Every structure is written in structure tokens, then in C-alpha cells.
Amino acid sequence: MTVCIYSPSEKIWGGGQIYIDNLCGYLNRNGMEAVISTSEPDSFSSPTIRMPSVSSKRERLLKAPLLAKSLKTRGVEVIVLNDLSSLWLAPIFRFYGLKVVSLLHLYLQRKNKAGLGHGWLEFHMLRMASRFAHRVYSVNKDNQESFPVSVEFVGNFISPWFFSASGSDEKQYDVGLIARLSAQKNIPLFVKLLARLNDVSERPITGLIVGKGEEEALVRHEVERLGMQELIELRPWVDRQDLPSVYDQLRCFAITSHHEGFATTLLEAHARGIPAITTHSAGYCAEFVEGVDPVTGIAFDPLDVESETFVYDVIDLIENSGSYHEACRLKAEQFTEERVLGHIQAGIESLIGRRSTKAGE
């Protein structure tokens, strides 16, 4: 065994977990034996090793040395620490002789007005811990300005099957959002945007929210408060293989998050030919739709929802969404597994001083 990917998250399945599941599978298919260390092995399709629950920082701190010793006895050479929640353990794993790779999804920032981010002590602890990582990769470009060490932007990726999977030919919703219903995702902003669109549109503008989470009751309350019950449908999670069909029912995709890395859902929507609107605070998402040619959507600030100019721009995007189909797919095709995950594998190979033998070689 060469690589262990450390995943401390529990009761969460989102873009970060999908990312490392695919990374682990990619490494194994390309000659590098890898596993995911997790307390929820049944959540992943890749090889795993079970570890005790580490839901609290105290548990992570106390159990990290034991895990490091165990991995060394198994012959593991490299540990990949998934996101900011595990970066601060880098000094421990390095002390025990492991090569440390940090894979960041979220943006390291001081606590903002929405209450998201890190306090002073935690912020500087994470900056200090990054010095103990041999490589730091980030899905979010903003992290290149946040750390005292070199941070390599790798971005996100889309699997080839998502482009060709069978789907739906019928557009049922004008705007859709697929996300965990949490404070970070700022779903009430989506509801408010739909209400504003309907204030000025000549026809009803419909919305779809797919997801579950701790803020579901708040989201439903906002839908009712703004009188959007007949125009916004809420659905629970669907199986991943059914997602292409869900995207195909949308004219436009939306990300309203307070912060993101580089949302997997944005690439998935583009792979199905769907343009998007996204908050500027949603990491690389805003640059992806407006800064990577051609333009395939609109980036905005929450206050823009009050602007009639912005609202009419979104309606125009919805009504002309079909014209973006090919551009969206071509843009998504730039972010392949080989380009993104292959780059991470090459970095790991440089750390251990040998190249993996891929199948067929």
C-alpha cells in the first residue's frame, strides 16, 4: 500500500467526498495502491480502512499518532489530508515519517459576516501547519493567496460517463440547485432570487432544489414565506447515476453559496450543457463561468438580487439557455480526470521517487 487518503468527515456526502473517492479509484487503476481512511467505509466505492470516529478536533488529535504508526507498519508512504479539517494534523503525520500531501477544497479565510470561516487562532494554526506538508493542492484558486507556502491549483474534474449518460429530453424547471441544505449553501438566497425573477417575468419562473440537510426546515419556511410553494419543488437526494437526468430538466443551474471550492455540481451541469449563475463568493465557480472563455453564465453578489438589471440578465440567460449547450460541454471537457487527478498522482510519484506502473504497461 502506497497512499492513504485521510477523511475525517462523518454524516456528510458531498463534493469533497466524491473527489477523494474518485482520486482513490484513479490511483488504483493507474498502478498506485491507495485506500481511504474513514469511520464510514460503506460510504465509499474505493478501498478503505476503518478508523474510529474522529468527529471532534480532540479525537483527531489523540488518534492521529495511532493512525500514523498503523499506516507506517502497513507500508504506507504518503498520506493525503482531505481539506482544512485535517490539514492541521500535518505536523503529526510528518513526524512519524510519512510524506504529507494536503488536498484543499474550501477557502481558508477569517470568519466573515455570515459566521463562516476560521477564528484568529485556527486561521494561523492552519497556515503554520501547511509548512509541514510536502505538497499542497487546492481545488479552489483563492487558496493560493491564503498560505505562506506554495499552493498548486488543480481544480475539479468531471468523469467521462457524465457526458454520455442517458437523461431527459424535457425541460421542466427554469433554475435548479443541487446541494446539501446547510448554512454554507445559502439556499434562502436561491428562494429569494426565484421570487424576484417572478416579480418581473412575463411567465412563471420555476425552480428545483435537490438535497437534504440541517436547514431543510428553514428552506421550506422561506418558500412558504415568499409564497413560492407552487413554483419551487424540493426533492431529496437522488442516486448519482440519476443525476444527469435531473440536470437535463433544468434550463439554468444556480450556486448561491457563501463559499465553495470548485463545485462538482457546476461541472456536472456544464457537462449536460446547462449554463449557470453563481455567487462571487463560491470559490473558483465565478471565474469558471465568466473568466474562462467562452462565458457560460453570470457571477453575482447577493445584493444584486435587488437589481432589475441583474434579474433581467438572469431571465435572458434562462430564455437563451439552449444556445450555451455546446460551449458548456466544451468547457467542462477541459477538466478531465487525467488532467486533474493525473497531476496529483504525478506529484505523489515525485515525492516517493518512483513512477507507478499503469495497467497495460
Short mmCIF file of C-alpha atoms in Angstrom, two decimals:
data_model
loop_
_atom_site.label_atom_id
_atom_site.label_comp_id
_atom_site.label_asym_id
_atom_site.label_seq_id
_atom_site.Cartn_x
_atom_site.Cartn_y
_atom_site.Cartn_z
CA MET A 1 0.00 0.00 0.00
CA THR A 2 1.46 3.38 -1.04
CA VAL A 3 -1.14 6.07 -0.34
CA CYS A 4 -3.73 6.64 2.36
CA ILE A 5 -6.33 9.41 1.97
CA TYR A 6 -7.46 10.66 5.39
CA SER A 7 -11.15 11.55 5.54
CA PRO A 8 -12.37 12.72 8.98
CA SER A 9 -15.85 13.78 7.81
CA GLU A 10 -18.92 11.95 9.08
CA LYS A 11 -22.58 12.01 8.04
CA ILE A 12 -21.71 14.22 5.08
CA TRP A 13 -21.61 13.18 1.45
CA GLY A 14 -20.73 15.97 -0.91
CA GLY A 15 -18.24 17.16 -3.49
CA GLY A 16 -15.22 16.63 -1.24
CA GLN A 17 -16.08 13.00 -0.57
CA ILE A 18 -16.84 12.35 -4.25
CA TYR A 19 -13.50 13.92 -5.14
CA ILE A 20 -11.37 11.66 -2.90
CA ASP A 21 -13.41 8.57 -3.82
CA ASN A 22 -12.58 9.22 -7.47
CA LEU A 23 -8.96 10.09 -6.66
CA CYS A 24 -8.52 6.81 -4.78
CA GLY A 25 -10.06 4.84 -7.64
CA TYR A 26 -7.91 6.66 -10.19
CA LEU A 27 -4.70 5.94 -8.29
CA ASN A 28 -5.54 2.25 -8.00
CA ARG A 29 -6.41 1.96 -11.70
CA ASN A 30 -3.12 3.58 -12.57
CA GLY A 31 -0.76 1.39 -10.60
CA MET A 32 -0.62 3.16 -7.22
CA GLU A 33 -2.19 1.21 -4.37
CA ALA A 34 -4.37 3.57 -2.33
CA VAL A 35 -7.03 3.43 0.38
CA ILE A 36 -9.28 5.89 2.19
CA SER A 37 -9.07 6.01 5.98
CA THR A 38 -12.60 6.71 7.23
CA SER A 39 -15.03 5.89 10.03
CA GLU A 40 -17.72 5.32 7.36
CA PRO A 41 -16.21 2.82 4.89
CA ASP A 42 -19.59 1.89 3.41
CA SER A 43 -19.93 5.43 2.04
CA PHE A 44 -17.12 4.94 -0.46
CA SER A 45 -16.77 2.74 -3.52
CA SER A 46 -12.96 2.72 -3.29
CA PRO A 47 -10.85 0.53 -0.96
CA THR A 48 -10.99 1.73 2.65
CA ILE A 49 -9.55 1.06 6.07
CA ARG A 50 -11.87 1.68 9.00
CA MET A 51 -10.77 4.08 11.70
CA PRO A 52 -12.58 5.14 14.89
CA SER A 53 -14.84 8.18 14.82
CA VAL A 54 -12.89 11.44 14.73
CA SER A 55 -15.79 13.89 14.54
CA SER A 56 -14.24 16.26 17.10
CA LYS A 57 -10.87 18.02 16.88
CA ARG A 58 -9.85 16.41 20.17
CA GLU A 59 -10.49 12.92 18.78
CA ARG A 60 -8.49 13.74 15.64
CA LEU A 61 -5.57 15.00 17.69
CA LEU A 62 -5.50 12.00 20.04
CA LYS A 63 -5.96 9.35 17.36
CA ALA A 64 -3.69 10.78 14.65
CA PRO A 65 -0.45 9.33 16.16
CA LEU A 66 -2.01 5.88 16.42
CA LEU A 67 -3.15 6.05 12.81
CA ALA A 68 0.27 7.27 11.67
CA LYS A 69 2.01 4.32 13.39
CA SER A 70 -0.50 1.87 11.92
CA LEU A 71 -0.04 3.24 8.41
CA LYS A 72 3.73 3.00 8.67
CA THR A 73 3.50 -0.67 9.67
CA ARG A 74 1.27 -1.26 6.60
CA GLY A 75 3.93 0.22 4.34
CA VAL A 76 2.08 3.46 3.55
CA GLU A 77 4.44 6.15 2.30
CA VAL A 78 2.10 9.09 1.59
CA ILE A 79 -0.91 10.44 3.44
CA VAL A 80 -3.33 12.79 1.66
CA LEU A 81 -5.08 15.05 4.18
CA ASN A 82 -8.52 15.93 2.85
CA ASP A 83 -9.41 19.61 3.24
CA LEU A 84 -8.88 22.15 6.02
CA SER A 85 -10.46 19.88 8.63
CA SER A 86 -7.38 17.65 8.57
CA LEU A 87 -4.57 19.98 7.41
CA TRP A 88 -3.69 20.95 10.98
CA LEU A 89 -2.61 17.33 11.62
CA ALA A 90 0.20 17.61 9.05
CA PRO A 91 2.97 18.01 11.69
CA ILE A 92 1.94 14.75 13.39
CA PHE A 93 1.95 12.64 10.25
CA ARG A 94 5.21 14.17 9.08
CA PHE A 95 6.81 13.49 12.49
CA TYR A 96 6.06 9.78 12.00
CA GLY A 97 7.88 9.74 8.68
CA LEU A 98 5.02 9.98 6.19
CA LYS A 99 5.10 12.19 3.12
CA VAL A 100 2.23 14.64 3.60
CA VAL A 101 0.00 15.93 0.80
CA SER A 102 -2.73 18.45 1.60
CA LEU A 103 -5.77 18.50 -0.68
CA LEU A 104 -7.85 21.63 -0.03
CA HIS A 105 -11.42 22.21 -1.19
CA LEU A 106 -12.62 25.18 0.84
CA TYR A 107 -11.03 28.60 1.01
CA LEU A 108 -9.02 29.45 4.12
CA GLN A 109 -10.45 32.74 5.35
CA ARG A 110 -11.01 34.64 8.55
CA LYS A 111 -14.54 34.41 9.93
CA ASN A 112 -16.88 36.52 7.79
CA LYS A 113 -20.20 38.28 8.38
CA ALA A 114 -22.09 35.04 7.69
CA GLY A 115 -20.19 33.37 10.54
CA LEU A 116 -18.29 31.10 8.15
CA GLY A 117 -14.53 30.72 8.14
CA HIS A 118 -11.97 30.43 10.94
CA GLY A 119 -11.18 32.41 14.06
CA TRP A 120 -7.79 34.08 14.52
CA LEU A 121 -6.08 31.17 16.29
CA GLU A 122 -7.40 28.45 13.97
CA PHE A 123 -6.63 30.54 10.89
CA HIS A 124 -2.98 30.94 11.84
CA MET A 125 -2.68 27.34 13.03
CA LEU A 126 -3.72 26.12 9.59
CA ARG A 127 -1.26 28.48 7.93
CA MET A 128 1.51 27.14 10.18
CA ALA A 129 0.51 23.50 9.58
CA SER A 130 0.80 23.99 5.82
CA ARG A 131 4.58 24.32 6.26
CA PHE A 132 4.68 20.64 7.27
CA ALA A 133 3.04 19.43 4.04
CA HIS A 134 5.34 18.31 1.23
CA ARG A 135 2.72 19.30 -1.35
CA VAL A 136 -0.38 21.48 -1.09
CA TYR A 137 -3.01 21.14 -3.81
CA SER A 138 -6.19 23.18 -3.95
CA VAL A 139 -9.48 22.76 -5.76
CA ASN A 140 -10.07 26.45 -5.01
CA LYS A 141 -7.79 29.02 -6.66
CA ASP A 142 -8.25 31.54 -3.82
CA ASN A 143 -6.08 29.41 -1.52
CA GLN A 144 -3.01 30.45 -3.49
CA GLU A 145 -3.22 33.78 -1.64
CA SER A 146 -4.02 32.33 1.79
CA PHE A 147 -0.95 30.33 2.77
CA PRO A 148 2.73 31.05 3.40
CA VAL A 149 3.72 28.11 1.18
CA SER A 150 3.25 27.32 -2.49
CA VAL A 151 -0.28 26.11 -3.22
CA GLU A 152 -0.89 24.42 -6.54
CA PHE A 153 -4.31 24.96 -8.09
CA VAL A 154 -5.59 21.70 -9.60
CA GLY A 155 -9.30 22.41 -9.85
CA ASN A 156 -12.07 19.88 -10.04
CA PHE A 157 -12.88 17.26 -12.67
CA ILE A 158 -15.76 15.53 -14.37
CA SER A 159 -15.92 11.82 -15.14
CA PRO A 160 -16.41 10.87 -18.81
CA TRP A 161 -19.62 8.92 -18.16
CA PHE A 162 -21.44 12.10 -17.13
CA PHE A 163 -21.32 13.46 -20.68
CA SER A 164 -22.78 10.38 -22.34
CA ALA A 165 -25.25 9.09 -19.72
CA SER A 166 -28.85 8.87 -20.86
CA GLY A 167 -31.04 11.62 -19.48
CA SER A 168 -34.22 13.58 -20.09
CA ASP A 169 -35.32 15.48 -23.20
CA GLU A 170 -37.85 17.64 -21.35
CA LYS A 171 -37.06 20.96 -19.63
CA GLN A 172 -39.30 21.16 -16.56
CA TYR A 173 -37.58 23.83 -14.44
CA ASP A 174 -36.03 27.18 -15.24
CA VAL A 175 -33.46 27.23 -12.43
CA GLY A 176 -32.16 24.38 -10.30
CA LEU A 177 -29.87 23.87 -7.33
CA ILE A 178 -28.38 20.62 -6.08
CA ALA A 179 -26.72 20.90 -2.68
CA ARG A 180 -26.64 19.93 0.96
CA LEU A 181 -29.19 22.16 2.71
CA SER A 182 -26.72 23.86 5.05
CA ALA A 183 -25.88 27.42 6.09
CA GLN A 184 -22.84 27.43 3.81
CA LYS A 185 -25.00 26.87 0.72
CA ASN A 186 -27.22 29.91 1.46
CA ILE A 187 -30.35 28.32 -0.03
CA PRO A 188 -32.64 31.17 1.15
CA LEU A 189 -30.86 33.36 -1.41
CA PHE A 190 -31.95 30.92 -4.14
CA VAL A 191 -35.56 31.18 -2.94
CA LYS A 192 -35.34 34.98 -2.87
CA LEU A 193 -33.89 35.02 -6.38
CA LEU A 194 -36.77 32.92 -7.71
CA ALA A 195 -39.25 35.29 -6.08
CA ARG A 196 -37.54 38.29 -7.71
CA LEU A 197 -37.50 36.59 -11.11
CA ASN A 198 -41.22 36.01 -10.82
CA ASP A 199 -41.78 39.64 -9.85
CA VAL A 200 -40.66 40.83 -13.30
CA SER A 201 -41.05 37.85 -15.62
CA GLU A 202 -43.90 37.69 -18.10
CA ARG A 203 -44.30 33.98 -17.37
CA PRO A 204 -43.89 31.84 -14.22
CA ILE A 205 -40.25 31.00 -13.46
CA THR A 206 -39.96 27.58 -11.83
CA GLY A 207 -37.25 26.22 -9.56
CA LEU A 208 -35.99 22.87 -8.29
CA ILE A 209 -33.98 22.22 -5.11
CA VAL A 210 -32.46 18.76 -4.70
CA GLY A 211 -30.83 17.88 -1.38
CA LYS A 212 -31.22 17.25 2.33
CA GLY A 213 -29.62 18.83 5.37
CA GLU A 214 -29.93 20.59 8.67
CA GLU A 215 -31.51 23.72 7.16
CA GLU A 216 -34.35 21.98 5.33
CA ALA A 217 -36.98 23.40 7.70
CA LEU A 218 -35.60 26.92 7.16
CA VAL A 219 -35.67 26.48 3.39
CA ARG A 220 -39.27 25.27 3.44
CA HIS A 221 -40.20 28.21 5.68
CA GLU A 222 -38.64 30.66 3.19
CA VAL A 223 -40.50 29.04 0.29
CA GLU A 224 -43.79 29.45 2.16
CA ARG A 225 -42.98 32.97 3.43
CA LEU A 226 -42.37 34.20 -0.12
CA GLY A 227 -45.39 32.35 -1.50
CA MET A 228 -43.32 30.13 -3.81
CA GLN A 229 -44.89 26.75 -2.96
CA GLU A 230 -46.34 26.32 -6.46
CA LEU A 231 -43.14 27.42 -8.22
CA ILE A 232 -40.31 25.73 -6.27
CA GLU A 233 -40.15 21.96 -5.83
CA LEU A 234 -37.99 20.35 -3.13
CA ARG A 235 -36.70 16.83 -3.70
CA PRO A 236 -34.45 14.62 -1.57
CA TRP A 237 -31.11 13.32 -2.83
CA VAL A 238 -31.17 11.07 -5.88
CA ASP A 239 -28.73 8.29 -6.78
CA ARG A 240 -25.66 9.58 -8.57
CA GLN A 241 -26.45 7.64 -11.75
CA ASP A 242 -29.78 9.51 -11.92
CA LEU A 243 -28.23 12.99 -11.71
CA PRO A 244 -27.74 13.51 -15.47
CA SER A 245 -31.49 13.20 -15.94
CA VAL A 246 -32.09 15.78 -13.19
CA TYR A 247 -29.71 18.29 -14.79
CA ASP A 248 -31.34 17.74 -18.16
CA GLN A 249 -34.64 19.01 -16.72
CA LEU A 250 -33.07 22.42 -15.98
CA ARG A 251 -32.58 25.45 -18.20
CA CYS A 252 -30.12 27.07 -15.80
CA PHE A 253 -28.14 25.93 -12.76
CA ALA A 254 -27.53 28.04 -9.64
CA ILE A 255 -24.93 28.16 -6.88
CA THR A 256 -25.75 30.61 -4.06
CA SER A 257 -23.08 29.54 -1.55
CA HIS A 258 -21.31 31.80 0.93
CA HIS A 259 -18.17 29.89 -0.01
CA GLU A 260 -17.16 26.89 -2.11
CA GLY A 261 -14.05 25.33 -3.57
CA PHE A 262 -14.86 24.47 -7.18
CA ALA A 263 -18.28 22.87 -7.03
CA THR A 264 -18.61 19.44 -8.62
CA THR A 265 -22.23 20.30 -9.42
CA LEU A 266 -21.12 23.21 -11.62
CA LEU A 267 -19.02 20.91 -13.79
CA GLU A 268 -21.82 18.34 -13.87
CA ALA A 269 -24.31 20.96 -15.05
CA HIS A 270 -21.90 22.12 -17.76
CA ALA A 271 -21.28 18.53 -18.86
CA ARG A 272 -25.02 18.34 -19.57
CA GLY A 273 -24.92 21.67 -21.46
CA ILE A 274 -26.53 23.80 -18.73
CA PRO A 275 -25.31 27.40 -18.13
CA ALA A 276 -25.07 28.66 -14.57
CA ILE A 277 -25.31 31.60 -12.22
CA THR A 278 -23.03 31.63 -9.18
CA THR A 279 -22.14 33.91 -6.31
CA HIS A 280 -18.72 35.57 -6.46
CA SER A 281 -18.01 34.04 -3.03
CA ALA A 282 -18.33 30.48 -4.39
CA GLY A 283 -14.60 29.96 -4.94
CA TYR A 284 -13.47 29.24 -8.49
CA CYS A 285 -17.06 28.91 -9.73
CA ALA A 286 -17.37 32.60 -10.64
CA GLU A 287 -14.11 32.60 -12.58
CA PHE A 288 -15.14 29.38 -14.32
CA VAL A 289 -18.39 30.79 -15.75
CA GLU A 290 -17.17 34.32 -16.56
CA GLY A 291 -13.36 34.19 -16.65
CA VAL A 292 -12.75 31.04 -18.70
CA ASP A 293 -13.71 31.61 -22.32
CA PRO A 294 -16.37 31.43 -23.53
CA VAL A 295 -18.69 32.96 -20.94
CA THR A 296 -21.23 30.34 -19.83
CA GLY A 297 -23.17 32.13 -17.13
CA ILE A 298 -23.34 35.02 -14.67
CA ALA A 299 -21.45 35.69 -11.43
CA PHE A 300 -23.20 37.90 -8.88
CA ASP A 301 -23.25 39.23 -5.34
CA PRO A 302 -26.27 38.62 -3.07
CA LEU A 303 -27.25 42.31 -3.20
CA ASP A 304 -27.55 42.04 -6.99
CA VAL A 305 -30.82 40.16 -6.48
CA GLU A 306 -32.39 43.57 -5.77
CA SER A 307 -31.19 44.92 -9.14
CA GLU A 308 -33.68 44.79 -12.00
CA THR A 309 -30.78 44.77 -14.49
CA PHE A 310 -29.39 41.61 -12.93
CA VAL A 311 -32.80 39.96 -12.71
CA TYR A 312 -33.47 40.63 -16.41
CA ASP A 313 -29.99 39.29 -17.26
CA VAL A 314 -30.85 36.03 -15.50
CA ILE A 315 -34.18 35.79 -17.32
CA ASP A 316 -32.32 36.32 -20.61
CA LEU A 317 -29.90 33.55 -19.67
CA ILE A 318 -32.81 31.22 -18.93
CA GLU A 319 -34.66 32.01 -22.16
CA ASN A 320 -31.50 31.55 -24.25
CA SER A 321 -30.02 28.65 -22.30
CA GLY A 322 -30.08 26.32 -25.28
CA SER A 323 -27.56 28.49 -27.12
CA TYR A 324 -24.96 27.76 -24.41
CA HIS A 325 -25.21 23.97 -24.70
CA GLU A 326 -22.11 23.25 -26.78
CA ALA A 327 -19.95 25.89 -25.08
CA CYS A 328 -20.79 24.47 -21.65
CA ARG A 329 -19.89 20.93 -22.66
CA LEU A 330 -16.62 22.01 -24.28
CA LYS A 331 -15.64 23.97 -21.18
CA ALA A 332 -16.36 21.02 -18.88
CA GLU A 333 -14.28 18.75 -21.11
CA GLN A 334 -11.19 20.77 -20.18
CA PHE A 335 -11.37 19.44 -16.60
CA THR A 336 -10.75 15.72 -17.13
CA GLU A 337 -9.72 13.11 -14.58
CA GLU A 338 -6.43 12.68 -16.44
CA ARG A 339 -5.61 16.38 -16.25
CA VAL A 340 -6.57 16.86 -12.59
CA LEU A 341 -6.13 13.51 -10.83
CA GLY A 342 -3.22 12.55 -13.08
CA HIS A 343 -1.43 15.72 -11.99
CA ILE A 344 -1.91 14.82 -8.32
CA GLN A 345 -0.60 11.31 -8.96
CA ALA A 346 2.47 12.72 -10.70
CA GLY A 347 3.15 14.89 -7.65
CA ILE A 348 2.89 11.88 -5.34
CA GLU A 349 5.24 9.92 -7.58
CA SER A 350 7.80 12.72 -7.37
CA LEU A 351 7.63 12.56 -3.56
CA ILE A 352 8.33 8.83 -3.36
CA GLY A 353 10.84 8.90 -6.20
CA ARG A 354 9.26 6.35 -8.49
CA ARG A 355 6.69 6.15 -11.23
CA SER A 356 3.73 3.79 -10.94
CA THR A 357 3.27 1.05 -13.49
CA LYS A 358 -0.11 1.53 -15.11
CA ALA A 359 -2.25 -1.33 -16.31
CA GLY A 360 -1.18 -2.45 -19.76
CA GLU A 361 2.36 -1.10 -19.46
#
